[in-house]
Each structure stands twice: as structure tokens, then as C-alpha cells.
Amino acid sequence: MLKHLVAAALAVPTAYLAFVLVHALATTPLLDSIARMLGSPWAVSGLIDYSAGLLFSVPYLWLRASTLPAKMGLALGAIVLGNVFTVAAFIWLLLRSDGSLRTAVLPVRTAFPPIDSTSASRRTFIGLALLAFLGYLGFLVYCVQAQSFATGWATIQDDAWAYATFIDAWTGQCMVLTYILVREGRDAKLFAAALTIGLVFLGNATTCYYLLHLFLLRFPGWHVRDVLLWNDNGANVLLWNNNDVGEEAPLVPKTYV
């Protein structure tokens, strides 16, 4: 029942985003809009916010698919179509799951053995997340100094594509918020609340911070799949070197899932 309520709640911003995108396509040439957006730092920040959110949405959808064509289709859909596709796919993943909301969001029950924490894939992902985090924070500081938020917001509202970009980023943040509340809300309520506030005020800079937290502090040496998808329910605890372990150590796989 809960996952159906969450899916319905996520469908609201997704439907509104679809309406806004159709309106922008029908009324405003994209190239003209881009020229106007570049004249407003706050409008540009919406595009950066959306781009930073891809660091979560693209890997998450890629890892949820079981075949290469499906992985490529989901990743390309997220990049090309934005969060109207991403959140719709996330809703579909919730509804097709037979288990709880937590199982639908975090489906992996058996983690891979640890890998070298200095592997190229991990370093690349962490580097991109760090660059996006610092770059976006720096640009937000510039926005505050260069233009009042009221002026920037008026510019965003007056341009169909700038407004669509803002709603696109916001819709993606709704998905990230759902993920955070599901994963952290059970055992780390204050942390989840802090991340929620961060999403409201800093957008996907908070998403990048959370990714860095997961990869560097919480799951160092874990596979990307397990960092993003492992469900740390007690039923998933196995033996690691003859000791019971929880979320602090990777699990010995019986099968690769």
C-alpha cells in the first residue's frame, strides 16, 4: 500500500513536468530560450542542477536493468528525456515490485565481495560527484552575488524552457528524496531530515554530497551496484569471515543478482 501511495505522489510532479514540457515545445523555440537563460545566472543554475542530478539517476536506472539493451535504453532516456522519463521509470519499478517499498527501491539482497577502492570506475564516479558538488556550490555563491533571487525567479517564470528546466530538476529531486527517506529514514532520521533540508535549499548539490558520503564514508571498497541498491534488512545478513555483519561489510554472494 505504501509504495502505491509513494508512486501516486511521484506521479503528480511527473505529470506536471510533462505538461510544462509540452507547453514549452509548443510555444517557445529552444534556441531563443537558451540565449535568454544564459543571461540569468539563476536560470543557468537550474540547468546545472538538472545535470548534477544525472549522477544519481543514470547509474541507478542502469543498475536496475538486467540486460545491456535495457540498461542503455534507460540511461539514454534519462539523459535525453530528463526526469519525466526517469521518474516515470522509477514509478514503474516501484509498482512492478512484489515486496515492500524498501525492497522496491533497494532490491539487492546479496552483495558482491569487496573490490579495490582505488579502481578506475570508483575513482571516476567519485571524481565526477566531487566536481559537480564543488562546482555547483561555487556557482550558487556566484548567483547570490551576481543577481537577486527574485530577479532570477522572474526570469525563470517568464521563459518556458527555463521554467521547464527548473521543474525538471525539482521532479528529479522528488525521486532522490524518496530514495533518501527510504534508505535513511528508518535508522538515521536526523540525517535524512538534514538531507531533505539540503535538497530544498541546495538542490542536487545535496545529491552529490550524499553520493560522496555513500562511496567514501559508508561503503568504501563496495561495488557501485551495492552502494546504490543494497537492502540492509536483517534477513540479508550473512557470514563474513565467520562473523555476523551488517551494513558495515560486504556480503558473501550466494548468487550474483
Tab-separated table of C-alpha atoms in Angstrom:
chain	number	residue	atom	x	y	z
A	1	MET	CA	0.000	0.000	0.000
A	2	LEU	CA	2.758	2.445	0.946
A	3	LYS	CA	4.639	2.033	-2.305
A	4	HIS	CA	1.430	2.703	-4.240
A	5	LEU	CA	0.919	5.929	-2.292
A	6	VAL	CA	4.518	6.950	-2.982
A	7	ALA	CA	4.110	6.122	-6.666
A	8	ALA	CA	0.946	8.228	-6.807
A	9	ALA	CA	2.694	11.122	-5.067
A	10	LEU	CA	5.605	10.977	-7.534
A	11	ALA	CA	3.183	10.859	-10.445
A	12	VAL	CA	1.937	14.373	-9.602
A	13	PRO	CA	5.185	16.293	-10.317
A	14	THR	CA	5.907	13.963	-13.242
A	15	ALA	CA	2.565	14.747	-14.871
A	16	TYR	CA	3.058	18.464	-14.255
A	17	LEU	CA	6.538	18.292	-15.788
A	18	ALA	CA	5.098	16.586	-18.870
A	19	PHE	CA	2.549	19.399	-19.199
A	20	VAL	CA	5.242	22.074	-18.815
A	21	LEU	CA	7.467	20.400	-21.417
A	22	VAL	CA	4.634	20.122	-23.934
A	23	HIS	CA	3.809	23.801	-23.361
A	24	ALA	CA	7.457	24.789	-23.889
A	25	LEU	CA	7.706	22.735	-27.080
A	26	ALA	CA	4.534	24.291	-28.448
A	27	THR	CA	5.216	27.924	-27.584
A	28	THR	CA	8.940	28.694	-27.368
A	29	PRO	CA	11.861	27.969	-29.739
A	30	LEU	CA	14.569	26.236	-27.733
A	31	LEU	CA	17.477	28.228	-29.206
A	32	ASP	CA	15.834	31.554	-28.358
A	33	SER	CA	15.191	30.339	-24.833
A	34	ILE	CA	18.801	29.231	-24.353
A	35	ALA	CA	20.012	32.728	-25.225
A	36	ARG	CA	17.711	34.233	-22.582
A	37	MET	CA	18.668	31.630	-19.988
A	38	LEU	CA	22.369	32.387	-20.406
A	39	GLY	CA	21.631	35.970	-19.394
A	40	SER	CA	20.414	34.908	-15.944
A	41	PRO	CA	22.727	33.081	-13.500
A	42	TRP	CA	19.754	31.605	-11.649
A	43	ALA	CA	18.318	30.202	-14.871
A	44	VAL	CA	21.693	28.621	-15.657
A	45	SER	CA	21.777	27.161	-12.142
A	46	GLY	CA	18.632	25.192	-12.972
A	47	LEU	CA	20.423	23.543	-15.881
A	48	ILE	CA	23.446	22.764	-13.692
A	49	ASP	CA	21.131	21.383	-11.022
A	50	TYR	CA	19.492	19.075	-13.549
A	51	SER	CA	22.895	17.914	-14.855
A	52	ALA	CA	24.157	17.168	-11.338
A	53	GLY	CA	21.093	15.023	-10.701
A	54	LEU	CA	22.070	12.756	-13.592
A	55	LEU	CA	24.935	11.437	-11.450
A	56	PHE	CA	22.334	9.646	-9.365
A	57	SER	CA	19.531	8.900	-11.811
A	58	VAL	CA	21.586	7.441	-14.671
A	59	PRO	CA	23.622	4.940	-12.572
A	60	TYR	CA	20.537	3.978	-10.581
A	61	LEU	CA	18.460	3.161	-13.653
A	62	TRP	CA	21.430	1.486	-15.377
A	63	LEU	CA	21.923	-0.816	-12.413
A	64	ARG	CA	18.234	-1.657	-12.105
A	65	ALA	CA	18.158	-3.194	-15.602
A	66	SER	CA	19.295	-6.777	-16.189
A	67	THR	CA	20.297	-6.632	-19.871
A	68	LEU	CA	22.617	-4.300	-21.763
A	69	PRO	CA	19.926	-3.038	-24.193
A	70	ALA	CA	17.652	-2.235	-21.250
A	71	LYS	CA	20.493	-0.506	-19.414
A	72	MET	CA	21.315	1.616	-22.452
A	73	GLY	CA	17.671	2.432	-23.076
A	74	LEU	CA	17.080	3.594	-19.512
A	75	ALA	CA	20.302	5.598	-19.383
A	76	LEU	CA	19.675	7.310	-22.724
A	77	GLY	CA	16.082	8.002	-21.757
A	78	ALA	CA	17.207	9.674	-18.542
A	79	ILE	CA	19.790	11.812	-20.355
A	80	VAL	CA	17.729	12.780	-23.410
A	81	LEU	CA	14.202	12.977	-21.994
A	82	GLY	CA	15.072	14.089	-18.491
A	83	ASN	CA	13.174	13.398	-15.310
A	84	VAL	CA	9.807	12.999	-16.985
A	85	PHE	CA	11.266	9.682	-18.175
A	86	THR	CA	13.437	8.968	-15.130
A	87	VAL	CA	10.731	9.356	-12.510
A	88	ALA	CA	8.189	7.532	-14.673
A	89	ALA	CA	10.656	4.620	-14.878
A	90	PHE	CA	11.191	4.808	-11.107
A	91	ILE	CA	7.420	4.680	-10.548
A	92	TRP	CA	7.231	1.625	-12.809
A	93	LEU	CA	9.983	-0.062	-10.802
A	94	LEU	CA	8.045	0.595	-7.603
A	95	LEU	CA	4.789	-0.786	-8.947
A	96	ARG	CA	6.266	-3.913	-10.541
A	97	SER	CA	7.936	-4.993	-7.294
A	98	ASP	CA	6.158	-7.673	-5.275
A	99	GLY	CA	7.755	-6.634	-1.992
A	100	SER	CA	7.743	-3.625	0.294
A	101	LEU	CA	8.644	-0.059	-0.630
A	102	ARG	CA	12.159	-0.613	0.708
A	103	THR	CA	12.585	-3.746	-1.385
A	104	ALA	CA	11.289	-1.923	-4.452
A	105	VAL	CA	13.836	0.888	-4.039
A	106	LEU	CA	16.723	-1.284	-2.776
A	107	PRO	CA	16.317	-4.682	-4.476
A	108	VAL	CA	19.771	-6.222	-3.944
A	109	ARG	CA	19.793	-8.785	-1.126
A	110	THR	CA	23.270	-10.273	-1.627
A	111	ALA	CA	26.278	-8.027	-2.130
A	112	PHE	CA	29.396	-8.735	-4.159
A	113	PRO	CA	32.743	-9.242	-2.384
A	114	PRO	CA	34.712	-6.013	-1.899
A	115	ILE	CA	36.769	-4.524	-4.706
A	116	ASP	CA	39.820	-2.315	-4.801
A	117	SER	CA	38.628	1.073	-3.549
A	118	THR	CA	41.059	2.735	-5.974
A	119	SER	CA	39.545	1.065	-9.057
A	120	ALA	CA	39.100	3.294	-12.094
A	121	SER	CA	35.297	3.097	-12.091
A	122	ARG	CA	35.008	4.174	-8.464
A	123	ARG	CA	37.585	6.942	-8.807
A	124	THR	CA	35.859	8.277	-11.928
A	125	PHE	CA	32.441	8.298	-10.289
A	126	ILE	CA	33.732	9.887	-7.089
A	127	GLY	CA	35.672	12.467	-9.095
A	128	LEU	CA	32.577	13.444	-11.086
A	129	ALA	CA	30.460	13.696	-7.944
A	130	LEU	CA	33.084	15.831	-6.207
A	131	LEU	CA	33.473	18.091	-9.243
A	132	ALA	CA	29.704	18.542	-9.537
A	133	PHE	CA	29.342	19.200	-5.805
A	134	LEU	CA	32.063	21.834	-5.593
A	135	GLY	CA	31.253	23.344	-8.987
A	136	TYR	CA	27.557	23.728	-8.256
A	137	LEU	CA	28.152	25.169	-4.784
A	138	GLY	CA	30.600	27.653	-6.274
A	139	PHE	CA	28.111	28.644	-8.951
A	140	LEU	CA	25.377	29.152	-6.350
A	141	VAL	CA	27.684	31.550	-4.497
A	142	TYR	CA	28.200	33.396	-7.773
A	143	CYS	CA	24.428	33.535	-8.354
A	144	VAL	CA	23.844	35.128	-4.955
A	145	GLN	CA	26.442	37.792	-5.709
A	146	ALA	CA	25.510	38.433	-9.346
A	147	GLN	CA	21.708	38.565	-9.287
A	148	SER	CA	18.927	38.697	-6.727
A	149	PHE	CA	16.885	35.534	-6.484
A	150	ALA	CA	13.676	37.499	-7.077
A	151	THR	CA	15.014	38.784	-10.401
A	152	GLY	CA	16.269	35.340	-11.375
A	153	TRP	CA	12.985	33.677	-10.454
A	154	ALA	CA	11.068	36.228	-12.518
A	155	THR	CA	13.299	35.404	-15.488
A	156	ILE	CA	12.714	31.680	-15.000
A	157	GLN	CA	8.952	32.140	-14.835
A	158	ASP	CA	8.908	34.314	-17.948
A	159	ASP	CA	10.724	31.747	-20.108
A	160	ALA	CA	9.012	28.442	-20.846
A	161	TRP	CA	12.202	26.399	-21.199
A	162	ALA	CA	13.886	27.924	-18.152
A	163	TYR	CA	10.796	27.091	-16.114
A	164	ALA	CA	10.674	23.584	-17.592
A	165	THR	CA	14.319	23.061	-16.613
A	166	PHE	CA	13.573	24.164	-13.055
A	167	ILE	CA	10.575	21.821	-12.793
A	168	ASP	CA	12.638	19.028	-14.360
A	169	ALA	CA	15.345	19.363	-11.707
A	170	TRP	CA	12.740	19.610	-8.952
A	171	THR	CA	10.958	16.465	-10.165
A	172	GLY	CA	14.244	14.561	-10.093
A	173	GLN	CA	14.838	15.779	-6.547
A	174	CYS	CA	11.497	14.248	-5.552
A	175	MET	CA	12.874	10.883	-6.667
A	176	VAL	CA	16.131	11.451	-4.777
A	177	LEU	CA	14.161	12.465	-1.684
A	178	THR	CA	12.143	9.260	-1.902
A	179	TYR	CA	15.351	7.226	-2.104
A	180	ILE	CA	16.885	9.052	0.869
A	181	LEU	CA	13.808	8.702	3.071
A	182	VAL	CA	13.506	5.000	2.261
A	183	ARG	CA	17.181	4.254	2.862
A	184	GLU	CA	17.971	6.602	5.752
A	185	GLY	CA	14.605	7.312	7.363
A	186	ARG	CA	14.456	4.042	9.265
A	187	ASP	CA	17.776	4.219	11.125
A	188	ALA	CA	19.097	7.763	10.592
A	189	LYS	CA	16.127	10.105	10.837
A	190	LEU	CA	18.139	13.238	11.658
A	191	PHE	CA	20.480	12.600	8.734
A	192	ALA	CA	17.500	12.079	6.436
A	193	ALA	CA	15.944	15.321	7.696
A	194	ALA	CA	19.197	17.220	7.118
A	195	LEU	CA	19.460	15.873	3.581
A	196	THR	CA	15.841	16.849	2.940
A	197	ILE	CA	16.562	20.430	4.003
A	198	GLY	CA	19.680	20.379	1.850
A	199	LEU	CA	17.672	19.301	-1.199
A	200	VAL	CA	15.250	22.181	-0.658
A	201	PHE	CA	17.935	24.870	-0.435
A	202	LEU	CA	20.873	23.438	-2.399
A	203	GLY	CA	19.168	21.135	-4.871
A	204	ASN	CA	21.276	18.381	-6.365
A	205	ALA	CA	24.425	19.676	-4.696
A	206	THR	CA	22.974	17.727	-1.770
A	207	THR	CA	22.545	14.702	-4.024
A	208	CYS	CA	26.240	14.857	-4.933
A	209	TYR	CA	27.185	15.209	-1.260
A	210	TYR	CA	25.088	12.149	-0.423
A	211	LEU	CA	26.775	10.130	-3.161
A	212	LEU	CA	30.189	11.123	-1.789
A	213	HIS	CA	29.038	10.117	1.684
A	214	LEU	CA	27.955	6.692	0.440
A	215	PHE	CA	31.062	5.989	-1.625
A	216	LEU	CA	33.757	7.443	0.636
A	217	LEU	CA	32.465	7.034	4.178
A	218	ARG	CA	29.743	4.441	4.326
A	219	PHE	CA	30.673	1.863	1.695
A	220	PRO	CA	34.381	2.244	0.832
A	221	GLY	CA	35.504	-0.582	-1.421
A	222	TRP	CA	31.994	-1.630	-2.423
A	223	HIS	CA	30.762	-2.160	-5.964
A	224	VAL	CA	28.732	0.730	-7.368
A	225	ARG	CA	25.723	-1.586	-7.636
A	226	ASP	CA	25.818	-2.454	-3.955
A	227	VAL	CA	26.452	1.126	-2.846
A	228	LEU	CA	23.257	2.251	-4.566
A	229	LEU	CA	20.994	-0.808	-4.374
A	230	TRP	CA	21.851	-2.982	-1.372
A	231	ASN	CA	18.960	-3.591	1.020
A	232	ASP	CA	20.367	-3.827	4.525
A	233	ASN	CA	17.446	-5.698	6.101
A	234	GLY	CA	18.340	-8.207	8.784
A	235	ALA	CA	17.226	-11.046	6.510
A	236	ASN	CA	20.110	-10.183	4.211
A	237	VAL	CA	22.856	-10.510	6.826
A	238	LEU	CA	25.184	-13.421	6.057
A	239	LEU	CA	28.513	-14.590	7.410
A	240	TRP	CA	31.695	-12.708	6.519
A	241	ASN	CA	34.845	-14.405	7.788
A	242	ASN	CA	32.655	-16.406	10.204
A	243	ASN	CA	31.241	-13.276	11.820
A	244	ASP	CA	27.772	-11.801	11.586
A	245	VAL	CA	27.971	-8.498	9.796
A	246	GLY	CA	25.526	-5.786	8.975
A	247	GLU	CA	25.841	-2.836	6.658
A	248	GLU	CA	29.461	-2.242	7.618
A	249	ALA	CA	30.871	-5.083	5.482
A	250	PRO	CA	30.074	-6.532	2.052
A	251	LEU	CA	28.187	-9.803	1.989
A	252	VAL	CA	29.426	-13.062	0.558
A	253	PRO	CA	27.338	-13.703	-2.556
A	254	LYS	CA	25.466	-16.946	-2.965
A	255	THR	CA	24.398	-15.786	-6.396
A	256	TYR	CA	25.141	-12.665	-8.343
A	257	VAL	CA	21.984	-10.589	-8.620
